Amino acid sequence: MDLVPALEEPLKKVLGPPTAKVMAEHLGLHTVGDLLHHYPRRYEERGQLTHLADLPMDEHVTVVAMVADARLHSFASAKSPRGKGQRLEVTITDGHGRLQLVFFGNGVHKPHKELLPGTRAMFAGKVSVFNRRLQLAHPAYELLRGDTEEAVETWAGALIPLYPATAKLESWKIGKAVQTVLPSAQEAVDPLPDSLREGRGLVSLPEALLKIHRPHTKADIDAARTRLKWDEAFVLQVALARRRHADAQLPAVPRRPAADGLLSAFDDRLPFTLTDGQRKVSAEIFDDLATDHPMHRLLQGEVGSGKTLVALRAMLAVVDAGGQAALLAPTEVLAQQHHRSVVEMMGELAEGGMLGGADRATKVVLLTGSMGTAARRQALLDLVTGEAGIVIGTHALIEDKVRFHDLGLVVVDEQHRFGVEQRDALRGKGKQPPHLLVMTATPIPRTVAMTVFGDLETSVLDQLPAGRSPIASHVVPAADKPHFLARAWERVREEVANGHQAYVVCSRIGDEDDDPKKAGRKKSPEDEAEKRPPLAVLDVADHLAKGPLQGLTVEVLHGRMHPDDKDAVMRRFAAGDTDVLVATTVIEVGVNVPNATAMVIMDADRFGVSQLHQLRGRVGRGSAPGLCLLVTEMPEASPARQRLGAVAATLDGFELSRIDLEQRREGDVLGQAQSGARSSLRVLAVIEDEEVIEQAREEAVAVVEADPELTAHPGLRTALDALVDEEREQYLEKG
């Protein structure tokens, strides 16, 4: 994170080109500073050996154990038909379990001499199964020697750091490399202000680096981790606080809706009254729009809480004030869906410049990458002349050739799919920075919002509009109880008989096997374990149409279809012409068909918690109650089944997002929103470390308010430059 000058030495100069190349390619480590910030994942105590009984299959592991037995066998093989082939079998134990190591051919000589019964060593390799027994084939090993009694004592009590490693570079080789560069840690410039460090009782950065890599006691590890968590939280919060501070200095055009303009005409058309939550959030947005610096607001809400309506009212207010508004959606299906629903909600108010359009109407245009040239040219013209007050589109809106007459508001739907840089690219299209409203349908726990969207003010919609129906969710254990799955298809038929429609969701399309690159790809251990790839849209649709749902109209929808075909399928489904839509997750967000009341999710265990909650939000959007059936073949005691049980048990998205985050590395969340591939977090856990994040935010705000340029904090500036550089690089990878 803080690649300070002393630590900028390239690893190839210090460790030699071959090691440096492996570290760069497999671990993303390029400099001494990078290596010092590659922290141990855990520590082994030599006296308490790893439990060999708990080894995970197909993973690279490092174990500390003692040789119990070593035998050399000869065998006949194609290479040595006379029985000259050699195999060394070594059994190691940790006092709890046993594990077999095997070495073949010329590779047997060295271990045969060194791995004598009673020898202790560290072994690293990939766990596999042979003859129903766990084994490591050709593991790398490092003997652990201790001669005098005192040395044995120290040696047995020492904490051995185990690093995140790869097949090409074992943990102890990384440990040796760290040992080589560790003296440089003394020159690490501390990013934390002295007053903060002393006030919080934190050790200095050089001391934290020494203690994390070479701890004498567990207290050393705790002190180091606490300090390094503060580094990560504080530098990130300073970056966000500076962003907020800089944004507050920017000029923006205040946008106040006209008293009897488009917005009031639209409100008069609404067939229902707004919820209290929608009113409150709208008021916050209108207050922000009226100020002379840009609004930056995150609007997060439950699935179906009416975020799109709130965003549309904000867009109309800006159009009333003479500006234009752009809505950026993550996919073409969603952009088309938004365009259709906005035009429907506005009626003649969306027909500006057209015959039959209302007096105060504006034009609502769609702009996506796959539009025909003529339609695209017309849309671009409507934007540059100001004829179109509202534009809805995908990434195509960010392209250089897109010009606006007067862009006043940018609404980004599903923020986690857009990087900070992409937000900035669109904001750069206004004469002055436009106001920004970010919508997310995945409710985010407060600390994640503070860490990921710390440059935004937050509004929450937690109330469902009147007339929204509850959704009943059930797990369907297809393997344990096949008759439950048969009953699920009966339920779908019953919903259709009652005049409703249903979704069936699969994680795969089904035409991937035609791709020669993918066909030869090695299956993941999970796929191997479950003996089959996930069910696919094309196969399931075919099976249902010929079997359990025979006689109903079944259609498919997936991301590889031509945009016009996708749109046609969605239109037929929305019009009620299709009974059952078998789809991939393209329907996850924003698709609104109130008559669809049932959803069956196949292989539900292959989806994340938040994704299941998103998908479920597509039903129960009308007055009839919704039904969501989560089909799985996973056994009852498995974590996957427990996760599905949690989804079935609550409709509270905030609660589910916490469960989801606790099960995944929240670095994924952070990485996606802040930068891209790799999370900038190494020791900070967003959910567990709520307190540190909140305190770091307070400290960061105080530092930035007192010294926005950080003139008095050179170490902090350096750390910040490194963090932002990393983001810039990764944004480019994100595409």
XYZ file of C-alpha atoms in Angstrom:
735
model
C 0.000 0.000 0.000
C 2.566 2.600 1.038
C 5.379 2.138 -1.437
C 7.658 4.694 0.177
C 10.910 5.588 -1.635
C 13.115 3.310 0.506
C 10.818 0.400 -0.293
C 10.535 1.031 -4.021
C 13.588 -1.115 -4.813
C 12.539 -3.690 -7.466
C 12.607 -7.274 -6.158
C 14.719 -8.459 -9.082
C 17.613 -6.407 -7.756
C 17.291 -7.816 -4.254
C 16.194 -11.433 -4.801
C 17.408 -12.129 -8.322
C 15.376 -12.240 -11.571
C 13.973 -15.838 -11.387
C 12.364 -15.440 -7.920
C 11.250 -11.875 -8.706
C 9.575 -13.081 -11.926
C 7.528 -15.732 -10.076
C 6.551 -13.213 -7.368
C 5.444 -10.669 -9.982
C 3.501 -13.139 -12.131
C 1.844 -15.250 -9.442
C 1.528 -12.947 -6.428
C 1.533 -9.459 -7.990
C 4.585 -8.438 -5.920
C 7.083 -6.137 -7.665
C 8.970 -4.150 -5.017
C 10.428 -4.584 -1.539
C 7.409 -2.686 -0.192
C 4.989 -5.080 -1.925
C 6.749 -8.062 -0.341
C 6.744 -6.495 3.138
C 2.996 -6.004 2.767
C 2.479 -9.662 1.757
C 1.473 -10.752 5.248
C 1.413 -14.323 6.636
C -2.010 -15.931 6.356
C -1.533 -17.784 9.644
C 1.220 -19.056 11.942
C 2.178 -22.591 12.900
C 3.624 -23.376 16.285
C 6.213 -26.069 15.855
C 5.102 -27.669 19.093
C 1.488 -27.872 17.887
C 1.607 -29.542 14.522
C -1.017 -29.055 11.829
C -3.942 -31.445 11.970
C -3.343 -33.705 9.014
C -6.893 -35.006 9.391
C -8.329 -31.651 8.233
C -6.491 -31.174 4.949
C -8.571 -29.689 2.109
C -8.612 -31.570 -1.207
C -6.942 -30.094 -4.271
C -5.398 -27.216 -2.355
C -1.767 -26.283 -1.846
C -1.017 -26.817 1.819
C 1.963 -26.399 4.120
C 2.181 -28.835 7.034
C 4.673 -29.250 9.842
C 5.112 -32.926 10.793
C 7.467 -35.722 11.771
C 8.543 -38.637 9.582
C 7.100 -41.869 11.038
C 8.213 -44.255 8.331
C 10.053 -44.267 4.942
C 10.155 -47.185 2.470
C 11.727 -47.508 -0.955
C 9.903 -49.788 -3.451
C 10.961 -51.020 -6.873
C 8.381 -51.533 -9.605
C 8.142 -52.298 -13.309
C 6.929 -49.527 -15.624
C 7.027 -48.595 -19.315
C 10.273 -46.686 -18.703
C 11.821 -49.430 -16.497
C 10.363 -52.781 -17.688
C 12.841 -54.771 -15.535
C 11.491 -53.531 -12.255
C 14.057 -50.756 -11.890
C 11.468 -48.025 -11.293
C 11.719 -46.599 -7.787
C 9.053 -45.167 -5.505
C 9.736 -43.716 -2.066
C 6.744 -43.734 0.306
C 7.121 -41.598 3.411
C 4.494 -41.538 6.152
C 4.379 -38.374 8.268
C 2.407 -37.753 11.445
C 1.461 -34.787 13.564
C 0.191 -36.804 16.522
C -3.417 -36.485 15.270
C -3.364 -37.911 11.778
C -1.120 -39.471 9.159
C -0.357 -38.485 5.590
C 1.537 -40.285 2.877
C 4.171 -38.573 0.712
C 5.347 -40.182 -2.553
C 8.472 -39.512 -4.621
C 9.289 -41.243 -7.948
C 12.260 -41.886 -10.228
C 15.391 -39.805 -9.751
C 13.460 -37.637 -7.306
C 13.760 -40.348 -4.594
C 17.480 -40.038 -3.788
C 17.616 -36.800 -1.810
C 14.478 -37.437 0.325
C 15.565 -41.053 0.890
C 18.743 -39.760 2.549
C 17.132 -36.851 4.410
C 13.651 -37.967 5.460
C 14.606 -40.517 8.100
C 12.110 -41.588 10.812
C 12.066 -39.003 13.611
C 13.002 -36.098 11.290
C 10.778 -33.019 11.558
C 10.156 -30.875 8.489
C 7.775 -28.528 6.750
C 6.137 -30.077 3.675
C 4.231 -28.240 0.938
C 2.276 -29.646 -1.967
C -1.154 -30.267 -3.437
C -3.407 -32.698 -1.570
C -4.711 -35.550 -3.727
C -6.255 -38.979 -3.152
C -4.669 -42.293 -4.132
C -6.200 -45.652 -3.133
C -8.715 -43.724 -1.011
C -5.897 -42.206 1.075
C -4.780 -38.573 1.149
C -1.306 -38.010 -0.201
C 1.151 -35.347 -1.340
C 3.056 -36.309 -4.503
C 6.582 -34.883 -4.769
C 6.095 -32.275 -2.045
C 8.723 -29.620 -1.508
C 10.130 -29.828 2.022
C 12.379 -27.958 4.437
C 14.033 -29.784 7.333
C 13.581 -28.199 10.762
C 16.834 -28.648 12.676
C 17.418 -27.943 16.350
C 20.584 -29.233 18.024
C 21.117 -28.113 21.615
C 18.316 -28.537 24.092
C 17.890 -24.774 24.360
C 17.729 -24.457 20.580
C 15.091 -27.214 20.490
C 13.111 -25.351 23.155
C 13.177 -22.045 21.216
C 12.620 -23.893 17.993
C 9.548 -25.763 19.316
C 7.965 -22.562 20.642
C 8.710 -20.427 17.583
C 5.864 -19.191 15.413
C 6.379 -20.187 11.775
C 4.669 -17.707 9.428
C 2.755 -19.411 6.598
C 2.293 -17.101 3.614
C -0.324 -17.120 0.860
C 1.710 -19.210 -1.615
C 1.474 -20.769 -5.054
C 2.601 -24.051 -6.618
C 5.592 -22.177 -8.049
C 6.680 -20.623 -4.761
C 6.268 -22.370 -1.411
C 5.506 -20.526 1.803
C 8.996 -20.947 3.305
C 10.671 -19.625 0.158
C 8.512 -16.511 0.506
C 9.501 -16.462 4.192
C 13.200 -16.545 3.256
C 12.686 -13.721 0.740
C 10.905 -11.675 3.428
C 13.841 -12.350 5.773
C 16.164 -10.860 3.120
C 14.175 -7.605 2.760
C 13.040 -7.262 6.383
C 15.883 -4.842 7.353
C 14.343 -2.349 4.863
C 11.226 -2.220 7.067
C 13.177 0.143 9.356
C 13.013 2.744 6.594
C 9.247 2.505 6.083
C 7.789 6.012 6.353
C 4.802 5.969 8.668
C 1.507 7.114 7.078
C -0.243 7.627 10.442
C 0.164 11.047 12.078
C 2.124 10.771 15.367
C -0.754 12.197 17.401
C -3.139 9.566 16.047
C -0.678 6.715 16.626
C 0.133 7.758 20.169
C -3.499 8.566 20.984
C -4.606 5.108 19.863
C -1.639 3.282 21.403
C -0.481 1.805 18.068
C 3.037 0.524 17.342
C 5.084 2.238 14.622
C 4.958 0.894 11.056
C 8.543 -0.523 11.048
C 7.766 -2.321 14.321
C 4.440 -3.650 12.959
C 6.169 -5.050 9.853
C 8.841 -6.769 11.970
C 6.223 -8.226 14.318
C 3.889 -9.500 11.584
C 6.724 -11.339 9.791
C 8.861 -12.419 12.785
C 6.623 -12.582 15.853
C 8.006 -13.945 19.143
C 4.574 -14.164 20.779
C 0.911 -14.092 19.819
C 0.735 -10.627 21.404
C 3.244 -9.452 18.743
C 0.907 -10.688 16.008
C -2.107 -8.934 17.582
C -0.230 -5.633 17.968
C 0.983 -5.797 14.364
C -2.414 -6.692 12.907
C -4.191 -3.950 14.879
C -1.707 -1.403 13.580
C -1.845 -2.630 9.956
C -5.666 -2.642 10.026
C -5.508 1.025 11.025
C -3.191 1.742 8.080
C -5.626 0.226 5.625
C -8.745 1.784 7.112
C -7.192 5.212 7.634
C -5.474 5.604 4.243
C -8.656 4.484 2.473
C -10.821 6.854 4.534
C -8.413 9.752 3.873
C -8.680 9.028 0.131
C -12.489 9.138 0.404
C -12.504 12.206 2.692
C -10.278 14.084 0.226
C -12.594 13.090 -2.593
C -15.591 14.426 -0.650
C -13.680 17.583 0.247
C -12.600 18.198 -3.366
C -16.145 17.584 -4.635
C -17.532 20.073 -2.139
C -15.204 22.741 -3.640
C -16.461 22.120 -7.204
C -19.074 24.461 -8.639
C -22.353 22.975 -9.875
C -25.489 24.497 -11.313
C -28.273 24.426 -8.691
C -31.316 22.662 -10.188
C -34.648 23.602 -8.654
C -37.851 22.137 -10.143
C -40.354 24.638 -11.577
C -43.504 25.079 -9.481
C -45.872 23.736 -12.151
C -43.435 21.948 -14.437
C -42.820 18.435 -15.613
C -42.393 17.007 -12.111
C -45.762 18.178 -10.810
C -47.457 17.050 -14.065
C -45.841 13.627 -13.547
C -46.879 13.434 -9.868
C -50.464 14.217 -10.878
C -50.404 11.236 -13.272
C -49.279 8.707 -10.640
C -52.048 6.175 -9.854
C -50.780 5.796 -6.249
C -49.341 7.915 -3.470
C -45.638 7.871 -2.652
C -44.527 6.044 0.511
C -43.189 8.111 3.425
C -39.726 6.730 2.634
C -39.931 7.844 -0.990
C -41.030 11.328 0.089
C -38.222 11.625 2.656
C -35.507 10.461 0.252
C -36.866 12.669 -2.557
C -36.697 15.671 -0.213
C -33.011 14.875 0.579
C -32.256 14.653 -3.137
C -34.086 17.889 -4.019
C -32.213 19.726 -1.234
C -28.907 18.481 -2.672
C -29.868 19.401 -6.247
C -30.602 22.962 -5.138
C -27.042 23.546 -3.843
C -24.187 25.029 -5.873
C -21.811 22.087 -5.433
C -22.422 18.629 -6.911
C -24.679 16.166 -5.115
C -23.081 12.766 -4.449
C -25.708 10.478 -3.058
C -26.050 6.706 -2.749
C -29.660 5.545 -2.879
C -29.892 2.027 -1.563
C -33.079 0.205 -0.990
C -34.801 -3.092 -0.719
C -35.668 -4.947 -3.878
C -38.913 -3.370 -5.049
C -38.818 -0.329 -2.756
C -39.355 2.030 -5.712
C -35.832 3.412 -6.240
C -36.424 3.905 -9.980
C -39.430 6.118 -9.281
C -37.402 8.277 -6.858
C -34.594 8.565 -9.438
C -37.052 9.471 -12.208
C -38.561 12.270 -10.084
C -35.033 13.656 -9.553
C -34.400 13.496 -13.311
C -37.651 15.333 -14.046
C -36.750 18.037 -11.506
C -33.456 18.628 -13.372
C -35.225 18.732 -16.764
C -37.657 21.255 -15.242
C -34.658 23.390 -14.307
C -33.421 23.392 -17.912
C -30.853 20.581 -17.623
C -30.550 17.020 -18.917
C -30.376 13.764 -16.968
C -28.606 10.513 -17.877
C -29.377 7.079 -16.439
C -26.517 4.609 -16.797
C -27.479 0.889 -16.612
C -25.085 -2.083 -16.441
C -26.625 -4.160 -19.259
C -28.554 -3.564 -22.478
C -31.515 -5.619 -21.228
C -31.732 -3.382 -18.180
C -31.267 -0.165 -20.185
C -34.114 -1.195 -22.520
C -36.257 -2.195 -19.546
C -35.641 1.176 -17.824
C -36.381 3.035 -21.043
C -39.632 1.146 -21.504
C -40.816 1.642 -17.922
C -39.844 5.362 -17.826
C -41.711 6.004 -21.085
C -44.743 4.072 -19.743
C -44.741 5.956 -16.424
C -44.432 9.345 -18.165
C -46.973 8.694 -20.957
C -47.445 11.806 -23.132
C -44.897 13.649 -20.956
C -42.198 11.560 -22.716
C -43.308 12.666 -26.175
C -41.604 16.050 -26.369
C -41.555 17.457 -29.900
C -43.967 14.761 -31.088
C -47.577 14.958 -32.185
C -49.798 14.313 -29.152
C -47.004 15.123 -26.703
C -47.970 17.218 -23.665
C -47.000 20.927 -23.526
C -44.373 20.386 -20.876
C -43.134 17.108 -22.360
C -39.526 16.156 -23.006
C -37.923 13.481 -25.142
C -36.620 10.233 -23.555
C -33.940 8.542 -25.686
C -32.168 5.193 -25.436
C -28.470 4.844 -26.290
C -26.793 1.416 -26.334
C -23.807 -0.093 -28.136
C -25.827 -2.332 -30.437
C -28.199 0.320 -31.847
C -28.356 0.806 -35.607
C -26.385 3.747 -37.066
C -29.418 5.866 -37.947
C -31.098 5.475 -34.533
C -27.785 6.164 -32.815
C -27.129 9.295 -34.880
C -30.596 10.627 -34.039
C -30.116 9.909 -30.313
C -26.726 11.712 -30.293
C -28.317 14.665 -32.108
C -31.183 14.838 -29.576
C -28.596 14.968 -26.765
C -26.378 17.671 -28.213
C -29.312 19.934 -29.131
C -31.000 19.453 -25.765
C -34.128 18.043 -27.449
C -33.820 14.954 -25.203
C -34.160 15.796 -21.512
C -33.569 12.223 -20.407
C -31.179 9.649 -21.874
C -30.986 6.039 -20.724
C -28.054 3.902 -21.789
C -25.200 1.524 -21.085
C -21.437 2.161 -21.116
C -22.059 3.618 -24.580
C -22.904 6.881 -22.756
C -19.292 7.214 -21.553
C -17.827 7.187 -25.081
C -15.992 10.285 -26.265
C -18.385 11.083 -29.103
C -21.381 11.451 -26.773
C -22.017 15.185 -26.158
C -24.728 16.775 -24.017
C -26.363 20.183 -24.312
C -26.382 20.676 -20.514
C -25.899 17.537 -18.388
C -27.258 18.265 -14.911
C -27.700 14.840 -13.287
C -26.157 11.395 -13.710
C -28.003 8.411 -12.204
C -25.944 5.203 -12.047
C -27.916 1.992 -11.568
C -26.203 -0.894 -9.773
C -23.076 1.022 -8.805
C -20.964 -2.036 -7.985
C -20.632 -2.751 -11.697
C -19.032 0.627 -12.405
C -15.644 1.749 -11.173
C -14.974 5.146 -9.631
C -13.202 6.144 -12.854
C -16.226 5.352 -15.023
C -18.380 7.513 -12.773
C -15.876 10.330 -13.266
C -15.799 9.861 -17.053
C -19.550 10.436 -17.282
C -19.445 13.327 -14.834
C -16.836 14.980 -17.057
C -19.456 15.406 -19.772
C -21.205 18.364 -18.148
C -20.174 22.017 -18.648
C -19.872 21.997 -14.884
C -19.769 18.790 -12.830
C -23.284 17.297 -12.854
C -25.036 16.036 -9.733
C -24.642 12.289 -9.130
C -27.131 9.762 -7.789
C -26.013 6.156 -7.439
C -28.666 3.445 -6.981
C -27.924 -0.005 -5.647
C -30.477 -2.765 -5.258
C -28.118 -4.838 -3.131
C -28.585 -3.496 0.370
C -25.151 -2.870 1.855
C -24.278 -3.018 5.554
C -23.393 0.438 6.849
C -19.661 -0.206 7.237
C -19.348 -1.521 3.713
C -21.179 1.555 2.451
C -18.778 3.718 4.479
C -15.737 1.928 3.072
C -16.803 1.407 -0.512
C -19.018 4.425 -1.086
C -17.428 6.696 1.487
C -17.442 9.577 -0.994
C -21.263 9.494 -1.141
C -24.011 10.585 1.245
C -26.413 7.687 1.829
C -30.206 7.486 1.594
C -32.035 4.268 2.427
C -35.463 3.143 1.205
C -36.548 0.354 3.544
C -40.300 0.540 3.067
C -42.136 -1.455 0.420
C -44.842 0.413 -1.517
C -48.466 -0.391 -0.653
C -49.891 -3.198 -2.771
C -46.585 -5.076 -2.836
C -47.112 -8.692 -1.865
C -45.049 -10.862 0.440
C -42.842 -13.532 -1.170
C -42.844 -17.041 0.293
C -39.469 -18.776 -0.186
C -38.783 -22.504 0.214
C -35.763 -24.757 -0.297
C -36.494 -27.729 -2.600
C -34.012 -30.555 -1.804
C -34.133 -32.288 -5.207
C -31.673 -35.080 -4.320
C -33.116 -36.010 -0.880
C -36.759 -35.569 -1.913
C -37.304 -35.797 -5.702
C -41.093 -35.572 -5.219
C -40.567 -31.995 -3.913
C -39.193 -31.019 -7.345
C -42.173 -32.638 -9.097
C -44.427 -30.612 -6.752
C -42.509 -27.425 -7.675
C -43.456 -27.858 -11.352
C -47.077 -28.520 -10.311
C -47.031 -25.211 -8.388
C -45.805 -23.442 -11.540
C -48.704 -24.978 -13.512
C -51.147 -23.833 -10.785
C -49.848 -20.240 -10.958
C -50.243 -20.251 -14.760
C -53.758 -21.742 -14.436
C -54.594 -18.770 -12.177
C -53.587 -16.394 -14.967
C -50.042 -15.699 -13.705
C -46.557 -16.313 -15.102
C -43.293 -17.809 -13.831
C -39.514 -17.541 -14.157
C -37.109 -20.495 -14.115
C -33.506 -19.369 -13.521
C -30.332 -21.314 -14.425
C -26.713 -20.265 -13.996
C -25.577 -21.471 -17.440
C -26.755 -20.932 -21.026
C -25.938 -24.394 -22.370
C -24.148 -23.736 -25.649
C -20.723 -23.278 -24.032
C -19.622 -26.812 -24.835
C -19.295 -25.845 -28.489
C -16.365 -23.677 -27.454
C -13.218 -25.817 -27.875
C -11.260 -23.636 -25.432
C -13.755 -24.315 -22.658
C -14.353 -27.963 -23.476
C -10.807 -28.929 -22.522
C -10.775 -26.848 -19.369
C -10.188 -28.678 -16.103
C -13.268 -28.946 -13.917
C -13.169 -27.305 -10.504
C -13.123 -29.574 -7.434
C -16.718 -28.503 -6.715
C -17.850 -29.624 -10.157
C -15.991 -32.895 -9.714
C -17.532 -33.346 -6.289
C -21.017 -32.696 -7.551
C -20.430 -34.889 -10.605
C -22.135 -32.539 -13.039
C -21.978 -28.994 -14.334
C -24.849 -26.666 -13.378
C -28.117 -27.041 -15.278
C -28.373 -24.879 -18.377
C -31.154 -22.665 -19.764
C -31.389 -24.403 -23.157
C -31.524 -27.932 -21.677
C -33.960 -27.028 -18.894
C -36.311 -25.168 -21.268
C -36.327 -28.172 -23.604
C -36.934 -30.633 -20.731
C -39.776 -28.534 -19.255
C -41.521 -27.903 -22.572
C -41.517 -31.643 -23.370
C -42.122 -32.836 -19.805
C -43.441 -31.227 -16.583
C -44.676 -27.990 -18.277
C -45.917 -29.507 -21.553
C -48.673 -27.426 -23.119
C -47.480 -24.122 -21.587
C -45.604 -21.532 -23.681
C -41.974 -21.675 -22.557
C -39.359 -19.194 -23.879
C -35.653 -18.644 -23.164
C -33.701 -15.475 -22.406
C -29.926 -15.215 -22.003
C -27.083 -12.760 -22.489
C -25.776 -14.176 -25.759
C -28.983 -13.537 -27.683
C -29.142 -10.612 -30.118
C -30.423 -7.492 -28.295
C -33.500 -7.264 -30.569
C -34.372 -10.909 -29.814
C -33.922 -10.324 -26.071
C -36.175 -7.294 -26.263
C -38.828 -9.217 -28.216
C -38.805 -12.049 -25.632
C -39.151 -9.562 -22.741
C -41.986 -7.757 -24.523
C -43.905 -11.024 -25.065
C -43.366 -11.996 -21.414
C -44.415 -8.544 -20.159
C -47.521 -8.696 -22.378
C -48.488 -12.071 -20.874
C -48.021 -14.039 -24.110
C -45.403 -16.320 -22.509
C -46.279 -18.499 -19.496
C -42.773 -19.444 -18.355
C -39.486 -17.648 -19.009
C -36.360 -19.815 -18.586
C -33.510 -17.351 -18.135
C -30.007 -16.706 -16.839
C -29.359 -13.931 -14.334
C -29.997 -11.289 -17.018
C -33.320 -10.880 -15.226
C -31.575 -10.257 -11.893
C -32.055 -6.514 -11.710
C -34.777 -4.103 -12.728
C -36.988 -6.446 -14.735
C -40.557 -5.591 -13.801
C -43.448 -7.910 -14.742
C -46.124 -7.613 -12.002
C -48.026 -10.638 -13.327
C -45.050 -12.978 -12.727
C -45.692 -14.595 -9.338
C -43.469 -17.708 -9.215
C -39.743 -18.271 -9.598
C -37.862 -21.578 -9.567
C -34.072 -21.188 -9.200
C -32.202 -24.311 -10.360
C -28.894 -25.147 -8.608
C -29.638 -22.294 -6.214
C -26.490 -23.206 -4.241
C -24.382 -21.917 -7.180
C -25.599 -18.340 -6.587
C -24.514 -15.854 -3.926
C -26.897 -14.769 -1.176
C -27.323 -11.227 -2.519
C -27.889 -12.548 -6.033
C -30.643 -14.899 -4.830
C -32.282 -11.982 -3.011
C -32.062 -9.880 -6.193
C -33.589 -12.635 -8.317
C -36.381 -13.272 -5.829
C -37.285 -9.581 -6.048
C -38.554 -10.151 -9.595
C -41.733 -11.859 -8.262
C -44.443 -10.539 -5.944
C -44.351 -7.171 -7.743
C -48.126 -7.082 -8.205
C -51.094 -7.686 -5.914
C -50.801 -11.519 -5.931
C -48.375 -13.134 -3.454
C -44.990 -14.246 -4.790
C -43.396 -17.688 -4.520
C -39.671 -18.451 -4.803
C -38.433 -22.072 -4.864
C -34.705 -22.668 -4.333
C -33.830 -26.024 -5.917
C -30.616 -27.722 -4.748
C -28.994 -31.154 -4.674
C -26.632 -30.256 -1.837
C -26.883 -32.399 1.332
C -28.754 -31.037 4.332
C -25.717 -30.459 6.569
C -23.701 -28.575 3.921
C -22.880 -24.836 4.256
C -24.581 -24.272 0.876
C -27.888 -25.615 2.256
C -27.557 -23.460 5.390
C -27.020 -20.419 3.162
C -30.188 -21.236 1.199
C -32.038 -21.726 4.490
C -30.985 -18.209 5.528
C -32.300 -16.756 2.246
C -35.618 -18.602 2.637
C -35.947 -17.438 6.252
C -35.769 -13.655 5.736
C -36.760 -11.011 3.198
C -34.494 -8.424 4.853
C -31.805 -7.608 2.310
C -29.599 -5.804 4.855
C -29.540 -8.912 7.054
C -28.778 -11.139 4.041
C -25.968 -8.893 2.811
C -24.247 -9.280 6.185
C -24.523 -13.077 5.956
C -23.198 -12.911 2.394
C -20.227 -10.771 3.370
C -19.300 -12.904 6.331
C -19.071 -15.886 3.992
C -17.110 -14.172 1.213
C -13.991 -12.060 1.314
C -15.307 -8.534 1.453
C -12.290 -7.619 -0.615
C -14.460 -8.630 -3.564
C -16.903 -5.887 -2.715
C -14.162 -3.400 -2.103
C -12.187 -4.378 -5.133
C -15.141 -4.041 -7.472
C -16.237 -0.645 -6.359
C -12.921 0.979 -5.630
C -10.691 -0.365 -8.307
C -11.070 -3.728 -9.943
C -9.236 -6.963 -9.633
C -7.358 -6.919 -6.360
C -8.646 -5.607 -3.080
C -6.568 -2.981 -1.362
C -7.450 -4.710 1.915
C -5.106 -7.313 3.310
C -5.848 -7.460 7.032
C -8.987 -5.339 7.411
C -12.278 -7.246 7.476
C -15.132 -4.862 6.735
C -17.787 -6.559 8.864
C -15.587 -7.561 11.814
C -13.672 -4.298 11.980
C -16.634 -1.910 12.052
C -15.201 -0.025 15.002
C -11.804 0.580 13.368
C -13.478 1.799 10.160
C -15.740 4.249 12.019
C -12.870 5.612 14.120
C -10.590 5.842 11.060
C -13.277 7.786 9.232
C -13.561 10.338 12.067
C -9.771 10.730 12.225
C -9.505 11.023 8.433
C -12.171 13.745 8.233
C -10.393 15.746 10.964
C -6.996 15.452 9.217
C -8.387 16.432 5.788
C -10.404 19.377 7.121
C -7.320 20.756 8.887
C -4.910 20.098 5.996
C -6.615 19.140 2.689
C -3.298 18.938 0.804
C -1.710 16.855 3.614
C 1.308 19.195 3.562
C 2.186 18.237 7.130
C 1.854 14.491 6.444
C 4.399 13.416 3.795
C 4.195 9.715 4.801
C 0.426 9.754 4.415
C 0.693 11.433 1.005
C 3.076 8.710 -0.188
C 0.748 5.953 1.032
C -2.157 7.674 -0.657
C -0.358 8.021 -3.993
C 0.409 4.305 -3.920
C -3.229 3.398 -3.207
C -4.590 5.665 -5.933
C -1.993 4.473 -8.454
C -3.029 0.907 -7.800
C -6.664 1.864 -8.409
C -5.809 3.619 -11.670
C -3.976 0.557 -12.976
C -6.692 -1.844 -11.992
C -9.478 0.282 -13.413
C -7.911 -0.232 -16.838
C -8.082 -4.010 -16.419
C -11.736 -3.803 -15.515
C -13.078 -2.817 -18.913
